[in-house]
Amino acid sequence: MLDVTELPAGQRNAVGVTLGLLGDEWSLLILREALLGASRFVDWRARLPISNAVLAARLSRLTEAGLFVRGNGYRLTERGADVWSVLLSIWAWEDRWVPSHPERLPGRVHRLCGKPFDPVLVCSACDTGVLAIDHSLEGGFGPSGSWERSVPEATTRRRSVGDAGLFPETTALIGNRWSAALVGAAFQGVHRFNDFQRCLNTSPTMVADRIRTLCSLGVLSDDYRLTGKGLAFFPVVMCLVGWAQRWYRAEEGPALVYRHLPCGTDFEAALDCSTCGDRLTRKDVVPTS
Ligand SMILES: [Zn+2]
Ligand SMILES: [Zn+2]
């Protein structure tokens, strides 16, 4: 039985809470290093260009949210370790689509087949691959879903990664409440300025600014449609939504509900190995230098 957090009715839903927590570059990096074995304060300090104050603040936030437990250092809980599929999707996307990466990303090998691989988004029930453009998913907002409830609360927290920029483009896509909503709207098929503005319900200046950023990253085309690079971000989005809804539950029901049309079941994201086709698990992903 998972230790699910219940969210009160009418408040931020699972997606909004998750974006508030994981739409933060330092938090993603701290979790990545934890999955690679970091568990003491000094481990993160040695591996990341992070200050004591920022690290302490992020660790306490992630501990409060139940991703770590304090003991002899910080141990990932099941909820914390479960972020692996989100991080693996981000890793593969940045690797493929962000050529000027400030940090050379390591390669990865699938322990079971011993070969390099990419994660492939599949339906956990029928194991069929799912692409953003194949229209095999039907659905959208569920009982607790709405644009307003799916974006994190406004925050005055300064962007603090500064020059590190280890996941720069992922952070540009999901680390800002309006960008995340814009990406979500684009995946729901929105491609006109007025429709984006209706979804986001914020000022035209803000919408224009976010659209400009996504265009400059090559995620949206000049006519505001997702490019190949944008569409390839789909596994990150679906793994995030999956994590969100495994660990947070609004009183009214899920934020997003999708049915996988080929098999007729409620869609749950899973990842397969592109090389051997087997289902990936956290322990079977081996980084190589
Ligand atoms: Zn299916
Ligand atoms: Zn494999």
XYZ file of C-alpha atoms in Angstrom, residues 66-283:
218
model
C 8.127 12.583 2.217
C 10.799 11.943 -0.432
C 13.560 11.524 2.150
C 13.663 10.332 5.747
C 16.210 11.669 8.181
C 18.358 9.187 10.011
C 22.008 8.684 9.504
C 21.971 11.218 6.674
C 19.048 11.284 4.222
C 17.526 8.096 2.861
C 15.203 8.058 -0.142
C 11.737 6.809 0.684
C 9.767 4.736 -1.808
C 8.144 8.003 -2.944
C 11.542 9.650 -3.435
C 13.062 6.697 -5.271
C 9.978 6.533 -7.495
C 11.093 9.781 -9.185
C 13.602 7.632 -11.146
C 11.384 7.322 -14.242
C 10.942 11.113 -14.425
C 14.700 11.618 -14.112
C 15.484 8.910 -16.649
C 13.099 10.534 -19.156
C 14.675 13.947 -18.543
C 18.160 12.471 -18.902
C 17.310 10.841 -22.232
C 15.576 13.963 -23.552
C 18.371 16.376 -22.579
C 20.885 13.915 -23.973
C 19.167 13.758 -27.355
C 17.828 17.299 -27.778
C 20.126 19.645 -25.868
C 23.425 19.399 -27.730
C 25.145 22.259 -25.942
C 24.798 20.597 -22.587
C 26.962 22.328 -19.983
C 27.699 19.026 -18.279
C 28.507 15.966 -20.340
C 25.804 13.467 -19.490
C 26.906 9.897 -18.822
C 25.678 7.072 -21.026
C 23.428 4.332 -19.707
C 23.259 0.586 -20.022
C 20.335 -1.720 -19.290
C 21.535 -4.263 -16.753
C 19.355 -7.067 -18.145
C 20.516 -6.894 -21.775
C 23.863 -5.205 -21.135
C 23.350 -2.715 -23.978
C 22.987 1.081 -24.241
C 19.339 2.059 -24.467
C 16.750 4.807 -24.479
C 13.622 4.624 -22.353
C 10.441 4.095 -24.409
C 7.112 5.270 -23.032
C 4.586 2.405 -23.008
C 1.179 1.573 -21.557
C 1.805 -0.449 -18.380
C -1.186 -2.683 -19.096
C -0.560 -3.768 -22.704
C 3.109 -2.786 -23.159
C 2.403 -0.882 -26.407
C 4.540 2.188 -27.162
C 2.744 5.524 -26.793
C 3.726 8.666 -28.700
C 2.372 12.170 -28.275
C 1.100 12.143 -31.835
C -0.426 8.669 -32.168
C -3.767 9.687 -30.582
C -3.904 6.434 -28.618
C -4.776 8.237 -25.394
C -8.227 9.656 -24.790
C -9.052 11.886 -21.869
C -7.919 14.994 -20.093
C -8.905 16.707 -16.878
C -10.517 14.507 -14.235
C -12.588 15.576 -11.201
C -9.806 17.665 -9.607
C -8.409 18.877 -12.914
C -8.408 22.455 -14.112
C -5.708 24.770 -15.336
C -5.859 26.837 -12.214
C -5.425 23.879 -9.864
C -2.706 22.229 -11.968
C -0.118 24.996 -11.791
C 2.001 25.439 -8.691
C 1.295 28.334 -6.389
C 2.929 31.601 -7.306
C 6.275 31.850 -5.669
C 8.706 34.642 -5.139
C 11.508 32.117 -4.730
C 14.410 33.311 -6.802
C 15.718 30.984 -9.488
C 18.800 29.867 -7.710
C 20.637 27.427 -9.916
C 22.321 30.353 -11.631
C 25.205 29.320 -13.780
C 25.091 25.610 -13.043
C 22.256 24.993 -15.512
C 22.562 21.233 -15.408
C 19.057 20.551 -16.725
C 18.608 23.982 -18.330
C 15.908 23.254 -20.855
C 13.876 20.893 -18.708
C 13.792 23.620 -16.089
C 12.703 26.141 -18.705
C 9.818 23.822 -19.609
C 8.570 22.730 -16.198
C 10.296 25.010 -13.672
C 8.015 27.963 -14.237
C 4.302 27.716 -13.546
C 3.259 29.374 -16.807
C 5.696 27.417 -18.954
C 4.512 24.146 -17.451
C 0.894 25.083 -18.131
C 1.782 26.132 -21.662
C 3.509 22.802 -22.325
C 0.484 20.994 -20.883
C -1.872 22.995 -23.100
C 0.267 22.334 -26.180
C 0.100 18.587 -25.503
C -3.681 18.927 -25.258
C -3.639 20.312 -28.808
C -3.814 24.049 -28.120
C -1.931 26.097 -30.706
C -3.568 29.512 -30.897
C -2.532 32.469 -28.801
C -6.054 33.186 -27.555
C -6.563 29.575 -26.537
C -3.268 29.521 -24.652
C -4.318 32.675 -22.881
C -7.704 31.227 -21.982
C -6.043 28.118 -20.508
C -3.395 29.978 -18.573
C -5.696 32.802 -17.551
C -2.861 35.275 -17.155
C -1.758 38.460 -18.926
C -1.123 38.428 -22.695
C 2.367 39.757 -21.964
C 3.143 36.728 -19.806
C 1.727 34.313 -22.383
C 3.698 35.996 -25.172
C 6.846 35.867 -23.082
C 6.480 32.146 -22.321
C 5.656 31.336 -25.950
C 8.750 33.236 -27.054
C 10.901 31.203 -24.653
C 9.524 27.879 -25.888
C 9.964 28.974 -29.526
C 13.557 29.995 -28.865
C 14.249 26.566 -27.337
C 12.795 24.940 -30.461
C 10.015 23.276 -28.488
C 7.268 25.251 -30.236
C 7.348 26.148 -33.917
C 6.559 29.589 -35.319
C 2.899 28.616 -35.604
C 2.861 27.549 -31.944
C 2.747 23.806 -32.512
C 5.000 21.322 -30.747
C 8.082 20.493 -32.793
C 9.775 17.085 -32.838
C 11.804 18.216 -29.860
C 8.659 19.344 -28.058
C 6.785 16.128 -28.825
C 9.760 14.104 -27.563
C 9.225 15.659 -24.123
C 5.988 13.655 -23.789
C 7.517 10.814 -21.702
C 8.748 13.366 -19.147
C 5.243 14.831 -18.904
C 3.543 11.446 -18.584
C 6.060 10.129 -16.034
C 5.560 13.305 -13.984
C 1.788 12.938 -14.160
C 2.139 9.258 -13.192
C 4.313 10.060 -10.176
C 1.999 12.893 -9.152
C -1.063 10.680 -9.177
C 0.586 7.741 -7.451
C 1.553 9.875 -4.459
C -1.074 12.617 -4.225
C -4.810 12.225 -4.330
C -7.315 15.049 -4.305
C -10.529 14.421 -2.449
C -12.607 14.767 -5.642
C -10.526 12.314 -7.704
C -7.616 12.492 -10.134
C -6.436 15.640 -11.937
C -5.977 13.829 -15.241
C -7.572 10.675 -16.557
C -6.471 8.972 -19.755
C -7.675 5.786 -21.367
C -5.343 3.834 -23.627
C -7.631 3.171 -26.588
C -5.929 0.032 -28.016
C -6.396 -1.920 -24.765
C -9.205 0.081 -23.132
C -7.582 0.419 -19.700
C -6.816 3.554 -17.693
C -3.423 4.642 -18.911
C -0.499 4.327 -16.581
C 2.942 5.248 -17.887
C 5.768 2.700 -17.876
C 9.165 2.630 -19.573
C 10.632 -0.141 -21.713
C 14.216 -0.646 -22.877
C 14.563 0.453 -26.534
C 17.149 -2.286 -27.124
C 15.610 -5.463 -25.686
C 12.011 -4.307 -25.157
C 11.854 -5.415 -21.516
C 10.209 -3.273 -18.869
C 12.714 -1.003 -17.117
C 13.018 -0.866 -13.373
C 15.008 1.578 -11.302
C 17.699 -0.936 -10.419
